[in-house]
Amino acid sequence: MRPPTTVRVLIGLVAGFLLGLALTGSPSPAAAMTIGILTPVGTIFVNLIRMTVIPLVASMLIAGVGAMMSGEIDMQLDDAVVHVKAGDVLVQRKRVKMVTATLVLVTCVCLTACRQGSQPAPAALAPASAMTSTADVERELAKMEQDWVDAVLKRDIATVDRILADDFVATLPDGRLITKAQDIEELRSGAFSSESTTIEGVNVRVFGETAVVTFGQTEKSQYHGRAVSGRTLWTDVFVKRSGTWQIVAEHGSVAPDLPQPTGRAA
């Protein structure tokens, strides 16, 4: 025996709510892909519901006015429908109250629909909020750069693994290309070690889900026992995936003997 329609609707609502919590709280690529598939469907469904508001309001208005003009009303008495002529004063009063309540309800629905339609979309909010968000991202990425430096000094593999994307590729000042796996292995094995590293002039530019960070770096390090100390200039490319910023590319070059720049997020 199938459960009543009300029960099935409630089950569907609870299941959809739990599924939404599970997907939004999961960082896995499968969850992100599922959200990307379901989001357009949900948007279309909500827009279709909004489209039915105006026809629904119009039909309720027409029905209310028709009931007032017809001079007739159907009353529910003890599970039986009784058709009464409008000549009875008591019936007239009940009909007027019912129609009045209907019109009040319709008016509330209209006002709510108009208010919803007049609200700006999230993308059209005040520019101040967008500027604040960009400033927050700039500070976050500048901190990630410093966290990376600190992790190399402490040989903190977990932090380096979190900051670098799996497809990370770097072009070093000597022209070598190095992947994330190679970078972590050199740090773990001690092939690369740093005694001191400082960064300055951090400049962050955000382009939606992508950001470019430039900075200068002064270090005293060794690579396979060979000194690689000095000052270099770096450009890091960040990409935001599944709500998380990571570095996907990096390019370094030997710094000329010029004044150091001052970055916005330094």
mmCIF file of C-alpha atoms in Angstrom:
data_model
loop_
_atom_site.group_PDB
_atom_site.id
_atom_site.type_symbol
_atom_site.label_atom_id
_atom_site.label_comp_id
_atom_site.label_asym_id
_atom_site.label_seq_id
_atom_site.Cartn_x
_atom_site.Cartn_y
_atom_site.Cartn_z
ATOM 1 C CA MET A 1 0.000 0.000 0.000
ATOM 2 C CA ARG A 2 1.416 3.324 -1.041
ATOM 3 C CA PRO A 3 1.688 6.045 1.619
ATOM 4 C CA PRO A 4 -0.553 9.121 1.299
ATOM 5 C CA THR A 5 0.524 11.916 -1.025
ATOM 6 C CA THR A 6 1.294 14.231 1.908
ATOM 7 C CA VAL A 7 3.674 11.667 3.397
ATOM 8 C CA ARG A 8 5.424 11.148 0.053
ATOM 9 C CA VAL A 9 5.850 14.906 -0.388
ATOM 10 C CA LEU A 10 7.344 15.237 3.093
ATOM 11 C CA ILE A 11 9.707 12.324 2.426
ATOM 12 C CA GLY A 12 10.838 13.979 -0.802
ATOM 13 C CA LEU A 13 11.434 17.307 0.947
ATOM 14 C CA VAL A 14 13.499 15.724 3.727
ATOM 15 C CA ALA A 15 15.485 13.598 1.256
ATOM 16 C CA GLY A 16 16.218 16.634 -0.926
ATOM 17 C CA PHE A 17 17.292 18.663 2.105
ATOM 18 C CA LEU A 18 19.673 15.946 3.309
ATOM 19 C CA LEU A 19 21.074 15.454 -0.201
ATOM 20 C CA GLY A 20 21.728 19.199 -0.488
ATOM 21 C CA LEU A 21 23.573 19.229 2.849
ATOM 22 C CA ALA A 22 25.675 16.233 1.834
ATOM 23 C CA LEU A 23 26.637 17.710 -1.552
ATOM 24 C CA THR A 24 27.458 21.227 -0.325
ATOM 25 C CA GLY A 25 29.535 19.855 2.530
ATOM 26 C CA SER A 26 31.571 17.473 0.376
ATOM 27 C CA PRO A 27 34.785 18.678 -1.354
ATOM 28 C CA SER A 28 34.903 15.698 -3.734
ATOM 29 C CA PRO A 29 34.837 16.274 -7.527
ATOM 30 C CA ALA A 30 31.804 13.961 -7.807
ATOM 31 C CA ALA A 31 29.814 16.222 -5.470
ATOM 32 C CA ALA A 32 30.830 19.316 -7.447
ATOM 33 C CA MET A 33 29.792 17.626 -10.707
ATOM 34 C CA THR A 34 26.437 16.602 -9.205
ATOM 35 C CA ILE A 35 25.799 20.153 -8.006
ATOM 36 C CA GLY A 36 26.649 21.456 -11.483
ATOM 37 C CA ILE A 37 24.065 19.085 -13.000
ATOM 38 C CA LEU A 38 21.298 19.729 -10.456
ATOM 39 C CA THR A 39 21.676 23.514 -10.203
ATOM 40 C CA PRO A 40 20.214 24.330 -13.670
ATOM 41 C CA VAL A 41 17.342 21.889 -13.079
ATOM 42 C CA GLY A 42 16.544 23.497 -9.722
ATOM 43 C CA THR A 43 16.746 26.985 -11.202
ATOM 44 C CA ILE A 44 14.314 26.064 -13.990
ATOM 45 C CA PHE A 45 11.926 24.492 -11.469
ATOM 46 C CA VAL A 46 11.916 27.581 -9.219
ATOM 47 C CA ASN A 47 11.397 29.886 -12.213
ATOM 48 C CA LEU A 48 8.450 27.771 -13.377
ATOM 49 C CA ILE A 49 6.874 28.080 -9.936
ATOM 50 C CA ARG A 50 7.299 31.843 -10.072
ATOM 51 C CA MET A 51 5.678 31.913 -13.517
ATOM 52 C CA THR A 52 2.526 30.280 -12.106
ATOM 53 C CA VAL A 53 1.973 33.066 -9.545
ATOM 54 C CA ILE A 54 0.394 35.539 -11.971
ATOM 55 C CA PRO A 55 -2.042 33.020 -13.588
ATOM 56 C CA LEU A 56 -2.988 31.752 -10.127
ATOM 57 C CA VAL A 57 -3.684 35.272 -8.847
ATOM 58 C CA ALA A 58 -5.724 36.106 -11.942
ATOM 59 C CA SER A 59 -7.840 32.946 -11.648
ATOM 60 C CA MET A 60 -8.524 33.605 -7.950
ATOM 61 C CA LEU A 61 -9.610 37.173 -8.713
ATOM 62 C CA ILE A 62 -11.915 36.015 -11.481
ATOM 63 C CA ALA A 63 -13.413 33.313 -9.263
ATOM 64 C CA GLY A 64 -13.956 35.765 -6.399
ATOM 65 C CA VAL A 65 -15.635 38.381 -8.550
ATOM 66 C CA GLY A 66 -17.756 35.699 -10.241
ATOM 67 C CA ALA A 67 -18.961 34.428 -6.870
ATOM 68 C CA MET A 68 -20.049 37.931 -5.852
ATOM 69 C CA MET A 69 -21.923 38.563 -9.105
ATOM 70 C CA SER A 70 -23.646 35.211 -9.439
ATOM 71 C CA GLY A 71 -25.687 35.616 -6.300
ATOM 72 C CA GLU A 72 -25.137 31.968 -5.397
ATOM 73 C CA ILE A 73 -22.869 30.110 -2.969
ATOM 74 C CA ASP A 74 -22.033 26.539 -2.070
ATOM 75 C CA MET A 75 -21.888 25.842 1.687
ATOM 76 C CA GLN A 76 -20.329 22.820 3.405
ATOM 77 C CA LEU A 77 -22.644 21.543 6.143
ATOM 78 C CA ASP A 78 -21.955 18.219 7.890
ATOM 79 C CA ASP A 79 -20.029 16.784 4.912
ATOM 80 C CA ALA A 80 -22.835 17.700 2.504
ATOM 81 C CA VAL A 81 -22.758 20.531 -0.038
ATOM 82 C CA VAL A 82 -25.931 22.673 0.030
ATOM 83 C CA HIS A 83 -26.674 25.162 -2.777
ATOM 84 C CA VAL A 84 -28.384 28.262 -1.356
ATOM 85 C CA LYS A 85 -29.808 31.305 -3.140
ATOM 86 C CA ALA A 86 -28.393 34.665 -2.247
ATOM 87 C CA GLY A 87 -31.725 36.075 -1.110
ATOM 88 C CA ASP A 88 -31.011 34.865 2.396
ATOM 89 C CA VAL A 89 -29.325 37.658 4.336
ATOM 90 C CA LEU A 90 -27.241 35.284 6.439
ATOM 91 C CA VAL A 91 -25.901 33.549 3.344
ATOM 92 C CA GLN A 92 -25.140 36.916 1.802
ATOM 93 C CA ARG A 93 -23.044 37.888 4.800
ATOM 94 C CA LYS A 94 -21.128 34.616 4.800
ATOM 95 C CA ARG A 95 -20.474 34.929 1.085
ATOM 96 C CA VAL A 96 -19.179 38.495 1.469
ATOM 97 C CA LYS A 97 -16.851 37.410 4.286
ATOM 98 C CA MET A 98 -15.541 34.519 2.239
ATOM 99 C CA VAL A 99 -14.923 36.627 -0.849
ATOM 100 C CA THR A 100 -13.311 39.365 1.263
ATOM 101 C CA ALA A 101 -10.916 36.854 2.810
ATOM 102 C CA THR A 102 -10.099 35.513 -0.644
ATOM 103 C CA LEU A 103 -9.329 38.974 -1.974
ATOM 104 C CA VAL A 104 -7.129 39.747 1.037
ATOM 105 C CA LEU A 105 -5.217 36.519 0.437
ATOM 106 C CA VAL A 106 -4.823 37.314 -3.245
ATOM 107 C CA THR A 107 -3.583 40.818 -2.406
ATOM 108 C CA CYS A 108 -0.943 39.397 -0.045
ATOM 109 C CA VAL A 109 0.200 36.963 -2.732
ATOM 110 C CA CYS A 110 0.469 39.787 -5.270
ATOM 111 C CA LEU A 111 2.466 41.989 -2.907
ATOM 112 C CA THR A 112 4.816 39.120 -2.063
ATOM 113 C CA ALA A 113 5.359 38.295 -5.744
ATOM 114 C CA CYS A 114 6.039 41.933 -6.577
ATOM 115 C CA ARG A 115 8.481 42.248 -3.700
ATOM 116 C CA GLN A 116 10.331 39.090 -4.780
ATOM 117 C CA GLY A 117 10.503 40.325 -8.361
ATOM 118 C CA SER A 118 11.840 43.735 -7.330
ATOM 119 C CA GLN A 119 14.692 42.354 -5.245
ATOM 120 C CA PRO A 120 18.072 42.559 -7.007
ATOM 121 C CA ALA A 121 19.872 39.396 -7.964
ATOM 122 C CA PRO A 122 22.923 38.477 -5.860
ATOM 123 C CA ALA A 123 25.206 39.526 -8.712
ATOM 124 C CA ALA A 124 23.637 43.013 -8.705
ATOM 125 C CA LEU A 125 24.280 43.780 -5.031
ATOM 126 C CA ALA A 126 26.177 46.851 -3.952
ATOM 127 C CA PRO A 127 29.708 47.118 -5.320
ATOM 128 C CA ALA A 128 30.976 47.634 -1.750
ATOM 129 C CA SER A 129 30.286 44.002 -0.874
ATOM 130 C CA ALA A 130 32.155 42.835 -3.991
ATOM 131 C CA MET A 131 35.126 45.006 -3.056
ATOM 132 C CA THR A 132 35.116 43.573 0.464
ATOM 133 C CA SER A 133 35.046 40.045 -0.901
ATOM 134 C CA THR A 134 37.968 40.768 -3.231
ATOM 135 C CA ALA A 135 39.980 42.255 -0.372
ATOM 136 C CA ASP A 136 39.325 39.127 1.704
ATOM 137 C CA VAL A 137 40.578 36.930 -1.139
ATOM 138 C CA GLU A 138 43.707 39.063 -1.521
ATOM 139 C CA ARG A 139 44.514 38.659 2.172
ATOM 140 C CA GLU A 140 43.803 34.921 2.045
ATOM 141 C CA LEU A 141 46.121 34.306 -0.918
ATOM 142 C CA ALA A 142 48.868 36.507 0.519
ATOM 143 C CA LYS A 143 48.686 34.455 3.710
ATOM 144 C CA MET A 144 48.851 31.223 1.700
ATOM 145 C CA GLU A 145 52.095 32.421 0.126
ATOM 146 C CA GLN A 146 53.566 33.063 3.569
ATOM 147 C CA ASP A 147 52.251 29.702 4.809
ATOM 148 C CA TRP A 148 54.050 28.010 1.915
ATOM 149 C CA VAL A 149 57.324 29.706 2.832
ATOM 150 C CA ASP A 150 56.929 28.691 6.484
ATOM 151 C CA ALA A 151 56.052 25.110 5.475
ATOM 152 C CA VAL A 152 59.243 24.798 3.391
ATOM 153 C CA LEU A 153 61.350 26.072 6.290
ATOM 154 C CA LYS A 154 59.698 23.554 8.653
ATOM 155 C CA ARG A 155 59.532 20.797 6.010
ATOM 156 C CA ASP A 156 55.778 20.642 6.624
ATOM 157 C CA ILE A 157 54.711 18.293 3.810
ATOM 158 C CA ALA A 158 50.996 18.396 4.697
ATOM 159 C CA THR A 159 50.764 22.173 4.291
ATOM 160 C CA VAL A 160 52.633 22.117 0.980
ATOM 161 C CA ASP A 161 50.316 19.358 -0.255
ATOM 162 C CA ARG A 162 47.278 21.475 0.712
ATOM 163 C CA ILE A 163 48.505 24.643 -1.022
ATOM 164 C CA LEU A 164 49.703 23.082 -4.294
ATOM 165 C CA ALA A 165 47.197 21.617 -6.762
ATOM 166 C CA ASP A 166 47.787 18.090 -8.014
ATOM 167 C CA ASP A 167 48.480 19.452 -11.518
ATOM 168 C CA PHE A 168 50.897 22.111 -10.230
ATOM 169 C CA VAL A 169 53.881 22.885 -12.461
ATOM 170 C CA ALA A 170 56.654 25.382 -11.686
ATOM 171 C CA THR A 171 59.308 26.909 -13.913
ATOM 172 C CA LEU A 172 62.344 27.602 -11.741
ATOM 173 C CA PRO A 173 64.833 30.458 -12.282
ATOM 174 C CA ASP A 174 67.370 28.001 -13.783
ATOM 175 C CA GLY A 175 64.802 26.891 -16.385
ATOM 176 C CA ARG A 176 63.896 23.534 -14.838
ATOM 177 C CA LEU A 177 60.291 22.348 -14.683
ATOM 178 C CA ILE A 178 59.108 20.727 -11.474
ATOM 179 C CA THR A 179 55.780 19.104 -10.576
ATOM 180 C CA LYS A 180 54.030 18.928 -7.222
ATOM 181 C CA ALA A 181 55.193 15.351 -6.631
ATOM 182 C CA GLN A 182 58.806 16.283 -7.420
ATOM 183 C CA ASP A 183 58.676 19.380 -5.230
ATOM 184 C CA ILE A 184 57.346 17.423 -2.235
ATOM 185 C CA GLU A 185 59.833 14.592 -2.759
ATOM 186 C CA GLU A 186 62.807 16.991 -2.831
ATOM 187 C CA LEU A 187 61.571 18.615 0.358
ATOM 188 C CA ARG A 188 60.945 15.266 2.069
ATOM 189 C CA SER A 189 64.301 13.763 1.078
ATOM 190 C CA GLY A 190 66.267 16.873 1.991
ATOM 191 C CA ALA A 191 67.504 17.408 -1.572
ATOM 192 C CA PHE A 192 66.221 20.959 -1.125
ATOM 193 C CA SER A 193 66.508 22.741 2.214
ATOM 194 C CA SER A 194 66.158 26.370 3.206
ATOM 195 C CA GLU A 195 67.813 28.055 6.137
ATOM 196 C CA SER A 196 65.944 31.343 5.735
ATOM 197 C CA THR A 197 63.379 32.702 3.272
ATOM 198 C CA THR A 198 61.506 36.001 3.227
ATOM 199 C CA ILE A 199 59.012 37.378 0.728
ATOM 200 C CA GLU A 200 58.111 40.992 0.045
ATOM 201 C CA GLY A 201 56.042 43.128 -2.317
ATOM 202 C CA VAL A 202 53.174 40.616 -2.462
ATOM 203 C CA ASN A 203 50.662 41.794 -5.077
ATOM 204 C CA VAL A 204 47.377 39.892 -5.558
ATOM 205 C CA ARG A 205 45.051 40.382 -8.528
ATOM 206 C CA VAL A 206 41.761 38.481 -8.503
ATOM 207 C CA PHE A 207 39.866 37.548 -11.689
ATOM 208 C CA GLY A 208 36.799 35.643 -10.492
ATOM 209 C CA GLU A 209 37.860 32.072 -9.748
ATOM 210 C CA THR A 210 41.468 32.796 -10.799
ATOM 211 C CA ALA A 211 44.118 34.992 -9.201
ATOM 212 C CA VAL A 212 47.685 36.032 -10.022
ATOM 213 C CA VAL A 213 50.154 36.716 -7.205
ATOM 214 C CA THR A 214 53.569 38.326 -7.743
ATOM 215 C CA PHE A 215 56.270 38.875 -5.128
ATOM 216 C CA GLY A 216 59.977 39.030 -4.491
ATOM 217 C CA GLN A 217 61.841 36.397 -2.467
ATOM 218 C CA THR A 218 65.176 36.430 -0.679
ATOM 219 C CA GLU A 219 66.470 33.070 0.483
ATOM 220 C CA LYS A 220 69.463 31.212 1.786
ATOM 221 C CA SER A 221 68.987 27.636 0.589
ATOM 222 C CA GLN A 222 70.759 24.557 -0.715
ATOM 223 C CA TYR A 223 69.863 22.217 -3.555
ATOM 224 C CA HIS A 224 71.735 18.890 -3.580
ATOM 225 C CA GLY A 225 74.436 20.542 -1.481
ATOM 226 C CA ARG A 226 74.797 23.510 -3.829
ATOM 227 C CA ALA A 227 74.019 27.017 -2.583
ATOM 228 C CA VAL A 228 71.033 28.617 -4.324
ATOM 229 C CA SER A 229 70.835 31.755 -2.240
ATOM 230 C CA GLY A 230 69.867 35.181 -3.571
ATOM 231 C CA ARG A 231 66.846 37.199 -4.570
ATOM 232 C CA THR A 232 64.296 36.019 -7.109
ATOM 233 C CA LEU A 233 60.949 37.199 -8.505
ATOM 234 C CA TRP A 234 57.930 34.886 -8.643
ATOM 235 C CA THR A 235 54.517 34.736 -10.280
ATOM 236 C CA ASP A 236 51.975 32.261 -8.885
ATOM 237 C CA VAL A 237 48.626 31.417 -10.475
ATOM 238 C CA PHE A 238 45.815 30.417 -8.097
ATOM 239 C CA VAL A 239 42.575 28.694 -9.119
ATOM 240 C CA LYS A 240 39.524 28.171 -6.903
ATOM 241 C CA ARG A 241 38.138 24.650 -7.202
ATOM 242 C CA SER A 242 35.260 23.300 -5.107
ATOM 243 C CA GLY A 243 35.559 26.345 -2.863
ATOM 244 C CA THR A 244 39.311 25.927 -2.234
ATOM 245 C CA TRP A 245 42.159 28.074 -3.572
ATOM 246 C CA GLN A 246 45.298 26.275 -4.767
ATOM 247 C CA ILE A 247 48.394 27.167 -6.788
ATOM 248 C CA VAL A 248 48.375 25.547 -10.236
ATOM 249 C CA ALA A 249 51.393 27.235 -11.822
ATOM 250 C CA GLU A 250 54.486 29.186 -10.817
ATOM 251 C CA HIS A 251 57.296 30.982 -12.631
ATOM 252 C CA GLY A 252 60.510 32.263 -11.103
ATOM 253 C CA SER A 253 63.317 34.426 -12.403
ATOM 254 C CA VAL A 254 66.484 35.999 -11.021
ATOM 255 C CA ALA A 255 65.735 39.489 -9.747
ATOM 256 C CA PRO A 256 67.618 42.445 -11.235
ATOM 257 C CA ASP A 257 69.200 44.916 -8.857
ATOM 258 C CA LEU A 258 66.179 47.259 -8.803
ATOM 259 C CA PRO A 259 63.979 48.807 -6.076
ATOM 260 C CA GLN A 260 61.512 46.312 -4.604
ATOM 261 C CA PRO A 261 57.803 46.783 -5.435
ATOM 262 C CA THR A 262 55.129 47.337 -2.782
ATOM 263 C CA GLY A 263 52.101 45.051 -3.102
ATOM 264 C CA ARG A 264 48.484 45.760 -2.099
ATOM 265 C CA ALA A 265 48.205 42.627 0.020
ATOM 266 C CA ALA A 266 51.655 42.816 1.628
#
